[in-house]
Amino acid sequence: MTRIVYVNGAYKRYAEAAVHVEDRGFQFADAIYEVIEVRDGHLVDASRHLARMARSLRELAIPAPMSDAALSQVIQQVIRRNRVRDGIVYMQVTRGAGPRDFTLPPPGFLPTLVILARTQRKGWSAELAETGISVKTIPDNRWARCDIKTVMLLPAVLAKDEARRNGSKEAWFVDAVGNVTEGASSNAWIVTAGGTLVTHPLDQRILPGVTRATVMDVAKAEGLKIEERNFSREEALQAREAFVTSATNIVMPVVKIDGMPVGDGRPGPLAHRLRIRFHHVAEISAG
Ligand code: PDD
């Protein structure tokens, strides 16, 4: 249970933490966010997350609410005040609050910053990885700038709900020509019959996942071959293994796509190896 939340310069009790009713994040989804894993009281890949957050802000011309150094201090405070050892930090920056207006506000408009930390039971994702997850493919109906981590998440929310109603834990978005772009809240990967890792190239159709980047570092260190290219649902169904990556799931095996088994229908060895090696390679910093 989150007890203390940082909101615009103050540490508030969870029940009392609030932003303005005319916050642009609320009215226009004019906002970006980040999710960082907390593990054994430390932040995982904080530098990459902060760099991506800075990029998201730049792309939308939202001013940074504070320096990275100050942000790191606040993150540490929020983790400490909530006594989180294992869980996540969630950060959201909106363009700020003011009378509803599609026109962007003038320079000097103050952004809104919210940071919360939440405990998650240690080991939940390792347990889930033992059985793996099912995914459901869904047409990708998101906007054309999925490389920016905005809170405009309604397509992901609805896709995940449809997946869940079909017994799947995650949705895989498929573009107009049949290629899998990414998961609703994860990056999508397959392993070919030859043992090559394949994931969608970095462009405006997918989020440049931090876990994706670190898994690439792990794969390189393990001498594995990686191809950043398109793959279709059909290729994924023929793959030896499939998995998703995200800060919350790390590496999560996918054992079924649209009800059909991937490989032998059990979590694969490569996904397992990447998962085990992940935290040896990821940046672990004070939290
Ligand atoms: N989601 N793609 C999408 C659309 C995502 O929402 C996420 C993360 C990722 C993986 O990115 P990373 O490895 O940096 O977590 C890919 C977060 C966890 C969320 O929305 O909760």
PDB file of C-alpha atoms and ligand atoms in Angstrom:
ATOM      1  CA  MET A   1       0.000   0.000   0.000  1.00  0.00           C
ATOM      2  CA  THR A   2       1.406   3.381  -0.996  1.00  0.00           C
ATOM      3  CA  ARG A   3       1.423   5.729   1.952  1.00  0.00           C
ATOM      4  CA  ILE A   4       3.384   8.783   0.909  1.00  0.00           C
ATOM      5  CA  VAL A   5       3.262  10.411  -2.516  1.00  0.00           C
ATOM      6  CA  TYR A   6       5.377  13.276  -3.812  1.00  0.00           C
ATOM      7  CA  VAL A   7       3.206  15.903  -5.521  1.00  0.00           C
ATOM      8  CA  ASN A   8       4.686  19.187  -6.751  1.00  0.00           C
ATOM      9  CA  GLY A   9       7.216  19.756  -4.002  1.00  0.00           C
ATOM     10  CA  ALA A  10       5.402  18.150  -1.067  1.00  0.00           C
ATOM     11  CA  TYR A  11       5.225  14.673   0.450  1.00  0.00           C
ATOM     12  CA  LYS A  12       1.523  13.943   0.936  1.00  0.00           C
ATOM     13  CA  ARG A  13      -0.404  11.128   2.534  1.00  0.00           C
ATOM     14  CA  TYR A  14      -1.760   8.812  -0.178  1.00  0.00           C
ATOM     15  CA  ALA A  15      -5.418   9.599   0.590  1.00  0.00           C
ATOM     16  CA  GLU A  16      -4.744  13.327   0.463  1.00  0.00           C
ATOM     17  CA  ALA A  17      -2.380  13.492  -2.509  1.00  0.00           C
ATOM     18  CA  ALA A  18      -4.093  15.237  -5.437  1.00  0.00           C
ATOM     19  CA  VAL A  19      -3.563  17.283  -8.576  1.00  0.00           C
ATOM     20  CA  HIS A  20      -5.731  20.105  -9.932  1.00  0.00           C
ATOM     21  CA  VAL A  21      -9.034  19.224 -11.685  1.00  0.00           C
ATOM     22  CA  GLU A  22      -7.838  21.217 -14.702  1.00  0.00           C
ATOM     23  CA  ASP A  23      -4.497  19.490 -14.932  1.00  0.00           C
ATOM     24  CA  ARG A  24      -3.647  18.938 -18.597  1.00  0.00           C
ATOM     25  CA  GLY A  25      -2.701  15.351 -17.808  1.00  0.00           C
ATOM     26  CA  PHE A  26      -6.291  14.769 -16.709  1.00  0.00           C
ATOM     27  CA  GLN A  27      -7.935  16.691 -19.564  1.00  0.00           C
ATOM     28  CA  PHE A  28      -5.663  15.962 -22.531  1.00  0.00           C
ATOM     29  CA  ALA A  29      -3.376  13.104 -21.454  1.00  0.00           C
ATOM     30  CA  ASP A  30      -0.769  15.849 -21.952  1.00  0.00           C
ATOM     31  CA  ALA A  31       1.711  13.954 -19.822  1.00  0.00           C
ATOM     32  CA  ILE A  32       4.487  11.375 -19.747  1.00  0.00           C
ATOM     33  CA  TYR A  33       5.468   8.723 -17.219  1.00  0.00           C
ATOM     34  CA  GLU A  34       8.120   6.224 -16.197  1.00  0.00           C
ATOM     35  CA  VAL A  35       8.091   2.981 -14.209  1.00  0.00           C
ATOM     36  CA  ILE A  36      11.336   1.837 -12.551  1.00  0.00           C
ATOM     37  CA  GLU A  37      11.860  -1.486 -10.807  1.00  0.00           C
ATOM     38  CA  VAL A  38      12.970  -1.394  -7.162  1.00  0.00           C
ATOM     39  CA  ARG A  39      14.832  -4.525  -6.172  1.00  0.00           C
ATOM     40  CA  ASP A  40      16.398  -5.193  -2.774  1.00  0.00           C
ATOM     41  CA  GLY A  41      16.000  -1.487  -2.045  1.00  0.00           C
ATOM     42  CA  HIS A  42      17.875  -0.442  -5.214  1.00  0.00           C
ATOM     43  CA  LEU A  43      16.785   1.134  -8.474  1.00  0.00           C
ATOM     44  CA  VAL A  44      17.235  -0.942 -11.615  1.00  0.00           C
ATOM     45  CA  ASP A  45      18.443   0.877 -14.744  1.00  0.00           C
ATOM     46  CA  ALA A  46      17.647   4.318 -13.311  1.00  0.00           C
ATOM     47  CA  SER A  47      19.976   6.151 -15.748  1.00  0.00           C
ATOM     48  CA  ARG A  48      18.225   4.687 -18.782  1.00  0.00           C
ATOM     49  CA  HIS A  49      14.785   5.444 -17.335  1.00  0.00           C
ATOM     50  CA  LEU A  50      15.730   9.047 -16.517  1.00  0.00           C
ATOM     51  CA  ALA A  51      17.255   9.484 -19.980  1.00  0.00           C
ATOM     52  CA  ARG A  52      14.063   8.193 -21.625  1.00  0.00           C
ATOM     53  CA  MET A  53      11.962  10.436 -19.402  1.00  0.00           C
ATOM     54  CA  ALA A  54      14.046  13.451 -20.445  1.00  0.00           C
ATOM     55  CA  ARG A  55      13.578  12.465 -24.084  1.00  0.00           C
ATOM     56  CA  SER A  56       9.792  12.070 -23.714  1.00  0.00           C
ATOM     57  CA  LEU A  57       9.652  15.556 -22.173  1.00  0.00           C
ATOM     58  CA  ARG A  58      11.811  17.028 -24.928  1.00  0.00           C
ATOM     59  CA  GLU A  59       9.728  15.451 -27.694  1.00  0.00           C
ATOM     60  CA  LEU A  60       6.587  17.063 -26.263  1.00  0.00           C
ATOM     61  CA  ALA A  61       8.316  20.322 -25.230  1.00  0.00           C
ATOM     62  CA  ILE A  62       7.244  19.861 -21.613  1.00  0.00           C
ATOM     63  CA  PRO A  63       9.850  21.520 -19.357  1.00  0.00           C
ATOM     64  CA  ALA A  64      11.709  19.179 -17.004  1.00  0.00           C
ATOM     65  CA  PRO A  65      10.261  19.743 -13.510  1.00  0.00           C
ATOM     66  CA  MET A  66      13.716  19.469 -11.900  1.00  0.00           C
ATOM     67  CA  SER A  67      17.259  18.273 -12.575  1.00  0.00           C
ATOM     68  CA  ASP A  68      18.025  14.545 -12.724  1.00  0.00           C
ATOM     69  CA  ALA A  69      20.071  14.906  -9.529  1.00  0.00           C
ATOM     70  CA  ALA A  70      17.124  16.456  -7.669  1.00  0.00           C
ATOM     71  CA  LEU A  71      14.765  13.887  -9.155  1.00  0.00           C
ATOM     72  CA  SER A  72      16.998  11.073  -7.909  1.00  0.00           C
ATOM     73  CA  GLN A  73      16.868  12.585  -4.408  1.00  0.00           C
ATOM     74  CA  VAL A  74      13.067  12.699  -4.467  1.00  0.00           C
ATOM     75  CA  ILE A  75      12.850   9.140  -5.797  1.00  0.00           C
ATOM     76  CA  GLN A  76      15.075   7.955  -2.950  1.00  0.00           C
ATOM     77  CA  GLN A  77      12.922   9.815  -0.431  1.00  0.00           C
ATOM     78  CA  VAL A  78       9.714   8.305  -1.788  1.00  0.00           C
ATOM     79  CA  ILE A  79      11.200   4.801  -1.685  1.00  0.00           C
ATOM     80  CA  ARG A  80      12.464   5.358   1.862  1.00  0.00           C
ATOM     81  CA  ARG A  81       9.293   6.954   3.198  1.00  0.00           C
ATOM     82  CA  ASN A  82       7.242   4.058   1.835  1.00  0.00           C
ATOM     83  CA  ARG A  83       9.774   1.456   2.996  1.00  0.00           C
ATOM     84  CA  VAL A  84       9.763  -0.200  -0.413  1.00  0.00           C
ATOM     85  CA  ARG A  85      12.380  -2.914  -0.830  1.00  0.00           C
ATOM     86  CA  ASP A  86      10.838  -4.660  -3.801  1.00  0.00           C
ATOM     87  CA  GLY A  87       8.340  -3.015  -6.101  1.00  0.00           C
ATOM     88  CA  ILE A  88       8.188  -0.054  -8.434  1.00  0.00           C
ATOM     89  CA  VAL A  89       8.559   3.698  -8.605  1.00  0.00           C
ATOM     90  CA  TYR A  90       5.991   5.474 -10.787  1.00  0.00           C
ATOM     91  CA  MET A  91       6.703   9.014 -12.006  1.00  0.00           C
ATOM     92  CA  GLN A  92       4.402  11.197 -14.005  1.00  0.00           C
ATOM     93  CA  VAL A  93       5.004  14.662 -15.422  1.00  0.00           C
ATOM     94  CA  THR A  94       2.160  16.649 -16.969  1.00  0.00           C
ATOM     95  CA  ARG A  95       2.345  19.992 -18.762  1.00  0.00           C
ATOM     96  CA  GLY A  96       0.590  21.497 -15.736  1.00  0.00           C
ATOM     97  CA  ALA A  97      -2.784  22.910 -14.703  1.00  0.00           C
ATOM     98  CA  GLY A  98      -4.787  25.798 -16.181  1.00  0.00           C
ATOM     99  CA  PRO A  99      -8.168  26.613 -17.778  1.00  0.00           C
ATOM    100  CA  ARG A 100      -8.864  24.016 -20.484  1.00  0.00           C
ATOM    101  CA  ASP A 101      -7.251  25.185 -23.713  1.00  0.00           C
ATOM    102  CA  PHE A 102      -5.976  23.143 -26.665  1.00  0.00           C
ATOM    103  CA  THR A 103      -3.334  25.797 -27.283  1.00  0.00           C
ATOM    104  CA  LEU A 104      -0.081  25.066 -25.512  1.00  0.00           C
ATOM    105  CA  PRO A 105       0.499  27.336 -22.531  1.00  0.00           C
ATOM    106  CA  PRO A 106       3.214  30.031 -22.661  1.00  0.00           C
ATOM    107  CA  PRO A 107       6.746  29.389 -21.392  1.00  0.00           C
ATOM    108  CA  GLY A 108       6.992  29.435 -17.621  1.00  0.00           C
ATOM    109  CA  PHE A 109       3.878  27.283 -17.141  1.00  0.00           C
ATOM    110  CA  LEU A 110       4.705  24.935 -14.260  1.00  0.00           C
ATOM    111  CA  PRO A 111       4.645  21.193 -14.966  1.00  0.00           C
ATOM    112  CA  THR A 112       3.026  18.797 -12.486  1.00  0.00           C
ATOM    113  CA  LEU A 113       5.237  16.089 -10.996  1.00  0.00           C
ATOM    114  CA  VAL A 114       3.903  13.049  -9.119  1.00  0.00           C
ATOM    115  CA  ILE A 115       6.142  10.276  -7.777  1.00  0.00           C
ATOM    116  CA  LEU A 116       4.905   7.230  -5.917  1.00  0.00           C
ATOM    117  CA  ALA A 117       6.463   3.952  -4.873  1.00  0.00           C
ATOM    118  CA  ARG A 118       4.639   0.701  -4.372  1.00  0.00           C
ATOM    119  CA  THR A 119       5.668  -2.603  -2.846  1.00  0.00           C
ATOM    120  CA  GLN A 120       5.216  -5.755  -4.881  1.00  0.00           C
ATOM    121  CA  ARG A 121       5.715  -9.195  -3.456  1.00  0.00           C
ATOM    122  CA  LYS A 122       9.271 -10.311  -4.165  1.00  0.00           C
ATOM    123  CA  GLY A 123       9.348 -13.275  -6.479  1.00  0.00           C
ATOM    124  CA  TRP A 124       5.931 -12.839  -8.101  1.00  0.00           C
ATOM    125  CA  SER A 125       7.361 -12.459 -11.557  1.00  0.00           C
ATOM    126  CA  ALA A 126       9.841 -15.338 -11.115  1.00  0.00           C
ATOM    127  CA  GLU A 127       6.885 -17.554 -10.157  1.00  0.00           C
ATOM    128  CA  LEU A 128       4.875 -16.411 -13.163  1.00  0.00           C
ATOM    129  CA  ALA A 129       7.896 -17.020 -15.395  1.00  0.00           C
ATOM    130  CA  GLU A 130       7.856 -20.683 -14.373  1.00  0.00           C
ATOM    131  CA  THR A 131       4.578 -21.200 -16.217  1.00  0.00           C
ATOM    132  CA  GLY A 132       4.805 -18.290 -18.656  1.00  0.00           C
ATOM    133  CA  ILE A 133       1.931 -16.220 -20.013  1.00  0.00           C
ATOM    134  CA  SER A 134      -0.505 -16.300 -22.911  1.00  0.00           C
ATOM    135  CA  VAL A 135      -0.883 -13.332 -25.245  1.00  0.00           C
ATOM    136  CA  LYS A 136      -3.681 -12.287 -27.567  1.00  0.00           C
ATOM    137  CA  THR A 137      -2.996 -10.385 -30.781  1.00  0.00           C
ATOM    138  CA  ILE A 138      -5.011  -7.215 -31.329  1.00  0.00           C
ATOM    139  CA  PRO A 139      -4.908  -4.632 -34.158  1.00  0.00           C
ATOM    140  CA  ASP A 140      -2.576  -1.768 -33.237  1.00  0.00           C
ATOM    141  CA  ASN A 141      -4.877   1.257 -33.055  1.00  0.00           C
ATOM    142  CA  ARG A 142      -2.503   3.593 -31.198  1.00  0.00           C
ATOM    143  CA  TRP A 143      -1.143   6.919 -32.418  1.00  0.00           C
ATOM    144  CA  ALA A 144       1.984   7.186 -34.545  1.00  0.00           C
ATOM    145  CA  ARG A 145       4.363   8.265 -31.748  1.00  0.00           C
ATOM    146  CA  CYS A 146       4.492   5.179 -29.551  1.00  0.00           C
ATOM    147  CA  ASP A 147       8.184   5.973 -28.939  1.00  0.00           C
ATOM    148  CA  ILE A 148       7.087   8.634 -26.439  1.00  0.00           C
ATOM    149  CA  LYS A 149       5.985   7.234 -23.069  1.00  0.00           C
ATOM    150  CA  THR A 150       2.756   9.225 -22.737  1.00  0.00           C
ATOM    151  CA  VAL A 151      -0.108   8.449 -20.374  1.00  0.00           C
ATOM    152  CA  MET A 152      -2.387   8.193 -23.421  1.00  0.00           C
ATOM    153  CA  LEU A 153      -2.938   4.547 -22.579  1.00  0.00           C
ATOM    154  CA  LEU A 154      -6.571   3.873 -23.475  1.00  0.00           C
ATOM    155  CA  PRO A 155      -5.770   1.605 -26.460  1.00  0.00           C
ATOM    156  CA  ALA A 156      -3.452  -0.404 -24.171  1.00  0.00           C
ATOM    157  CA  VAL A 157      -6.057  -0.562 -21.402  1.00  0.00           C
ATOM    158  CA  LEU A 158      -8.751  -1.825 -23.799  1.00  0.00           C
ATOM    159  CA  ALA A 159      -6.378  -4.258 -25.516  1.00  0.00           C
ATOM    160  CA  LYS A 160      -5.302  -5.732 -22.191  1.00  0.00           C
ATOM    161  CA  ASP A 161      -8.922  -6.051 -21.127  1.00  0.00           C
ATOM    162  CA  GLU A 162      -9.785  -7.896 -24.327  1.00  0.00           C
ATOM    163  CA  ALA A 163      -6.758 -10.127 -23.810  1.00  0.00           C
ATOM    164  CA  ARG A 164      -7.770 -10.815 -20.220  1.00  0.00           C
ATOM    165  CA  ARG A 165     -11.326 -11.709 -21.235  1.00  0.00           C
ATOM    166  CA  ASN A 166      -9.753 -14.260 -23.569  1.00  0.00           C
ATOM    167  CA  GLY A 167      -7.606 -15.781 -20.836  1.00  0.00           C
ATOM    168  CA  SER A 168      -4.417 -13.929 -21.789  1.00  0.00           C
ATOM    169  CA  LYS A 169      -2.246 -11.774 -19.603  1.00  0.00           C
ATOM    170  CA  GLU A 170      -0.901  -9.493 -22.307  1.00  0.00           C
ATOM    171  CA  ALA A 171      -1.991  -8.162 -25.690  1.00  0.00           C
ATOM    172  CA  TRP A 172       0.363  -8.054 -28.674  1.00  0.00           C
ATOM    173  CA  PHE A 173      -0.367  -5.215 -31.053  1.00  0.00           C
ATOM    174  CA  VAL A 174      -0.282  -6.154 -34.738  1.00  0.00           C
ATOM    175  CA  ASP A 175       0.095  -3.449 -37.411  1.00  0.00           C
ATOM    176  CA  ALA A 176      -1.817  -3.094 -40.692  1.00  0.00           C
ATOM    177  CA  VAL A 177       0.530  -5.447 -42.566  1.00  0.00           C
ATOM    178  CA  GLY A 178       0.467  -8.184 -39.926  1.00  0.00           C
ATOM    179  CA  ASN A 179       3.651  -7.455 -37.998  1.00  0.00           C
ATOM    180  CA  VAL A 180       3.766  -7.605 -34.223  1.00  0.00           C
ATOM    181  CA  THR A 181       4.827  -4.179 -32.962  1.00  0.00           C
ATOM    182  CA  GLU A 182       4.939  -4.658 -29.179  1.00  0.00           C
ATOM    183  CA  GLY A 183       2.893  -5.643 -26.162  1.00  0.00           C
ATOM    184  CA  ALA A 184       0.300  -3.347 -24.596  1.00  0.00           C
ATOM    185  CA  SER A 185       2.801  -2.658 -21.795  1.00  0.00           C
ATOM    186  CA  SER A 186       5.896  -4.598 -22.868  1.00  0.00           C
ATOM    187  CA  ASN A 187       8.227  -5.216 -25.801  1.00  0.00           C
ATOM    188  CA  ALA A 188       7.683  -8.414 -27.812  1.00  0.00           C
ATOM    189  CA  TRP A 189      10.398 -10.909 -28.745  1.00  0.00           C
ATOM    190  CA  ILE A 190      10.699 -14.264 -30.465  1.00  0.00           C
ATOM    191  CA  VAL A 191      13.518 -16.798 -30.772  1.00  0.00           C
ATOM    192  CA  THR A 192      13.886 -18.359 -34.232  1.00  0.00           C
ATOM    193  CA  ALA A 193      14.493 -22.055 -34.894  1.00  0.00           C
ATOM    194  CA  GLY A 194      18.181 -21.107 -35.314  1.00  0.00           C
ATOM    195  CA  GLY A 195      18.302 -19.466 -31.881  1.00  0.00           C
ATOM    196  CA  THR A 196      18.331 -15.825 -33.049  1.00  0.00           C
ATOM    197  CA  LEU A 197      16.536 -13.257 -30.900  1.00  0.00           C
ATOM    198  CA  VAL A 198      14.154 -11.092 -32.927  1.00  0.00           C
ATOM    199  CA  THR A 199      12.403  -7.915 -31.817  1.00  0.00           C
ATOM    200  CA  HIS A 200      10.806  -4.952 -33.625  1.00  0.00           C
ATOM    201  CA  PRO A 201      13.316  -2.252 -34.630  1.00  0.00           C
ATOM    202  CA  LEU A 202      13.363   1.031 -32.726  1.00  0.00           C
ATOM    203  CA  ASP A 203      11.100   3.472 -34.509  1.00  0.00           C
ATOM    204  CA  GLN A 204       7.976   5.486 -33.760  1.00  0.00           C
ATOM    205  CA  ARG A 205       5.772   2.369 -33.585  1.00  0.00           C
ATOM    206  CA  ILE A 206       7.217   1.063 -30.317  1.00  0.00           C
ATOM    207  CA  LEU A 207       8.454   2.272 -26.981  1.00  0.00           C
ATOM    208  CA  PRO A 208      12.256   2.031 -26.702  1.00  0.00           C
ATOM    209  CA  GLY A 209      12.040  -0.283 -23.704  1.00  0.00           C
ATOM    210  CA  VAL A 210      14.721   0.073 -21.075  1.00  0.00           C
ATOM    211  CA  THR A 211      14.431  -3.641 -20.330  1.00  0.00           C
ATOM    212  CA  ARG A 212      14.706  -4.280 -24.100  1.00  0.00           C
ATOM    213  CA  ALA A 213      18.008  -2.355 -24.164  1.00  0.00           C
ATOM    214  CA  THR A 214      19.410  -4.174 -21.146  1.00  0.00           C
ATOM    215  CA  VAL A 215      18.254  -7.577 -22.442  1.00  0.00           C
ATOM    216  CA  MET A 216      20.224  -6.745 -25.603  1.00  0.00           C
ATOM    217  CA  ASP A 217      23.288  -6.104 -23.446  1.00  0.00           C
ATOM    218  CA  VAL A 218      22.692  -9.443 -21.705  1.00  0.00           C
ATOM    219  CA  ALA A 219      22.223 -11.256 -25.019  1.00  0.00           C
ATOM    220  CA  LYS A 220      25.441  -9.751 -26.429  1.00  0.00           C
ATOM    221  CA  ALA A 221      27.353 -10.751 -23.310  1.00  0.00           C
ATOM    222  CA  GLU A 222      25.976 -14.279 -23.727  1.00  0.00           C
ATOM    223  CA  GLY A 223      27.080 -14.353 -27.362  1.00  0.00           C
ATOM    224  CA  LEU A 224      23.528 -14.583 -28.703  1.00  0.00           C
ATOM    225  CA  LYS A 225      22.524 -13.318 -32.126  1.00  0.00           C
ATOM    226  CA  ILE A 226      19.986 -10.464 -32.234  1.00  0.00           C
ATOM    227  CA  GLU A 227      17.971  -9.180 -35.174  1.00  0.00           C
ATOM    228  CA  GLU A 228      15.987  -5.950 -34.876  1.00  0.00           C
ATOM    229  CA  ARG A 229      13.408  -6.498 -37.590  1.00  0.00           C
ATOM    230  CA  ASN A 230       9.708  -7.007 -38.125  1.00  0.00           C
ATOM    231  CA  PHE A 231       8.130 -10.371 -37.370  1.00  0.00           C
ATOM    232  CA  SER A 232       4.575 -11.448 -38.066  1.00  0.00           C
ATOM    233  CA  ARG A 233       2.074 -13.288 -35.878  1.00  0.00           C
ATOM    234  CA  GLU A 234       2.603 -16.305 -38.173  1.00  0.00           C
ATOM    235  CA  GLU A 235       6.370 -16.239 -37.679  1.00  0.00           C
ATOM    236  CA  ALA A 236       5.831 -15.940 -33.929  1.00  0.00           C
ATOM    237  CA  LEU A 237       3.625 -19.040 -34.020  1.00  0.00           C
ATOM    238  CA  GLN A 238       6.496 -20.958 -35.679  1.00  0.00           C
ATOM    239  CA  ALA A 239       9.088 -19.604 -33.240  1.00  0.00           C
ATOM    240  CA  ARG A 240      11.052 -21.740 -30.819  1.00  0.00           C
ATOM    241  CA  GLU A 241      10.329 -19.326 -27.978  1.00  0.00           C
ATOM    242  CA  ALA A 242       8.621 -16.018 -27.365  1.00  0.00           C
ATOM    243  CA  PHE A 243       8.783 -13.577 -24.481  1.00  0.00           C
ATOM    244  CA  VAL A 244       8.021 -10.040 -23.406  1.00  0.00           C
ATOM    245  CA  THR A 245      10.211  -7.542 -21.572  1.00  0.00           C
ATOM    246  CA  SER A 246       9.282  -4.682 -19.254  1.00  0.00           C
ATOM    247  CA  ALA A 247      10.477  -3.103 -16.029  1.00  0.00           C
ATOM    248  CA  THR A 248       7.798  -4.995 -14.112  1.00  0.00           C
ATOM    249  CA  ASN A 249       8.075  -8.377 -15.878  1.00  0.00           C
ATOM    250  CA  ILE A 250      11.808  -8.335 -16.701  1.00  0.00           C
ATOM    251  CA  VAL A 251      11.801 -11.298 -19.122  1.00  0.00           C
ATOM    252  CA  MET A 252       8.469 -13.134 -19.194  1.00  0.00           C
ATOM    253  CA  PRO A 253       8.079 -16.249 -21.364  1.00  0.00           C
ATOM    254  CA  VAL A 254       5.093 -16.330 -23.727  1.00  0.00           C
ATOM    255  CA  VAL A 255       3.817 -19.895 -24.067  1.00  0.00           C
ATOM    256  CA  LYS A 256       0.663 -19.309 -26.110  1.00  0.00           C
ATOM    257  CA  ILE A 257      -0.344 -16.837 -28.814  1.00  0.00           C
ATOM    258  CA  ASP A 258      -4.082 -16.647 -29.560  1.00  0.00           C
ATOM    259  CA  GLY A 259      -4.552 -19.979 -27.803  1.00  0.00           C
ATOM    260  CA  MET A 260      -1.858 -21.764 -29.850  1.00  0.00           C
ATOM    261  CA  PRO A 261       1.332 -23.040 -28.222  1.00  0.00           C
ATOM    262  CA  VAL A 262       4.722 -21.467 -28.903  1.00  0.00           C
ATOM    263  CA  GLY A 263       7.388 -24.156 -29.302  1.00  0.00           C
ATOM    264  CA  ASP A 264       6.523 -26.983 -26.930  1.00  0.00           C
ATOM    265  CA  GLY A 265       4.109 -24.730 -25.041  1.00  0.00           C
ATOM    266  CA  ARG A 266       6.455 -24.292 -22.094  1.00  0.00           C
ATOM    267  CA  PRO A 267       8.831 -21.475 -21.101  1.00  0.00           C
ATOM    268  CA  GLY A 268      11.987 -21.688 -23.183  1.00  0.00           C
ATOM    269  CA  PRO A 269      15.633 -21.935 -22.060  1.00  0.00           C
ATOM    270  CA  LEU A 270      16.799 -18.694 -23.683  1.00  0.00           C
ATOM    271  CA  ALA A 271      14.142 -16.596 -21.968  1.00  0.00           C
ATOM    272  CA  HIS A 272      15.146 -18.259 -18.710  1.00  0.00           C
ATOM    273  CA  ARG A 273      18.834 -17.537 -19.252  1.00  0.00           C
ATOM    274  CA  LEU A 274      18.198 -13.873 -20.121  1.00  0.00           C
ATOM    275  CA  ARG A 275      15.980 -13.531 -17.071  1.00  0.00           C
ATOM    276  CA  ILE A 276      18.553 -15.063 -14.718  1.00  0.00           C
ATOM    277  CA  ARG A 277      21.396 -12.922 -16.109  1.00  0.00           C
ATOM    278  CA  PHE A 278      19.372  -9.699 -16.269  1.00  0.00           C
ATOM    279  CA  HIS A 279      20.151  -8.197 -12.866  1.00  0.00           C
ATOM    280  CA  HIS A 280      23.850  -9.043 -13.198  1.00  0.00           C
ATOM    281  CA  VAL A 281      24.031  -6.769 -16.227  1.00  0.00           C
ATOM    282  CA  ALA A 282      21.469  -4.052 -15.391  1.00  0.00           C
ATOM    283  CA  GLU A 283      22.594  -0.874 -13.612  1.00  0.00           C
ATOM    284  CA  ILE A 284      21.782  -1.144  -9.898  1.00  0.00           C
ATOM    285  CA  SER A 285      21.877   2.163  -8.019  1.00  0.00           C
ATOM    286  CA  ALA A 286      20.977   3.734  -4.708  1.00  0.00           C
ATOM    287  CA  GLY A 287      17.299   3.888  -4.002  1.00  0.00           C
TER     288      GLY A 287
HETATM  289  N1  PDD B   1       5.292  -0.322 -19.529  1.00  0.00           N
HETATM  290  N2  PDD B   1       6.128  -0.994 -24.505  1.00  0.00           N
HETATM  291  C1  PDD B   1       5.111  -0.401 -23.862  1.00  0.00           C
HETATM  292  C2  PDD B   1       3.939   0.039 -24.662  1.00  0.00           C
HETATM  293  C3  PDD B   1       5.166  -0.211 -22.463  1.00  0.00           C
HETATM  294  O1  PDD B   1       4.147   0.395 -21.831  1.00  0.00           O
HETATM  295  C4  PDD B   1       6.297  -0.680 -21.744  1.00  0.00           C
HETATM  296  C5  PDD B   1       6.436  -0.488 -20.262  1.00  0.00           C
HETATM  297  C6  PDD B   1       7.327  -1.293 -22.463  1.00  0.00           C
HETATM  298  C7  PDD B   1       8.580  -1.809 -21.789  1.00  0.00           C
HETATM  299  O2  PDD B   1       9.407  -0.727 -21.394  1.00  0.00           O
HETATM  300  P1  PDD B   1      10.409  -0.853 -20.157  1.00  0.00           P
HETATM  301  O3  PDD B   1      11.240  -2.052 -20.427  1.00  0.00           O
HETATM  302  O4  PDD B   1      11.172   0.392 -20.193  1.00  0.00           O
HETATM  303  O5  PDD B   1       9.557  -1.025 -18.918  1.00  0.00           O
HETATM  304  C8  PDD B   1       7.211  -1.435 -23.834  1.00  0.00           C
HETATM  305  C9  PDD B   1       5.358  -0.001 -18.115  1.00  0.00           C
HETATM  306  C10 PDD B   1       6.049  -1.034 -17.308  1.00  0.00           C
HETATM  307  C11 PDD B   1       3.959   0.315 -17.610  1.00  0.00           C
HETATM  308  O6  PDD B   1       3.250   0.991 -18.347  1.00  0.00           O
HETATM  309  O7  PDD B   1       3.598  -0.058 -16.491  1.00  0.00           O
END
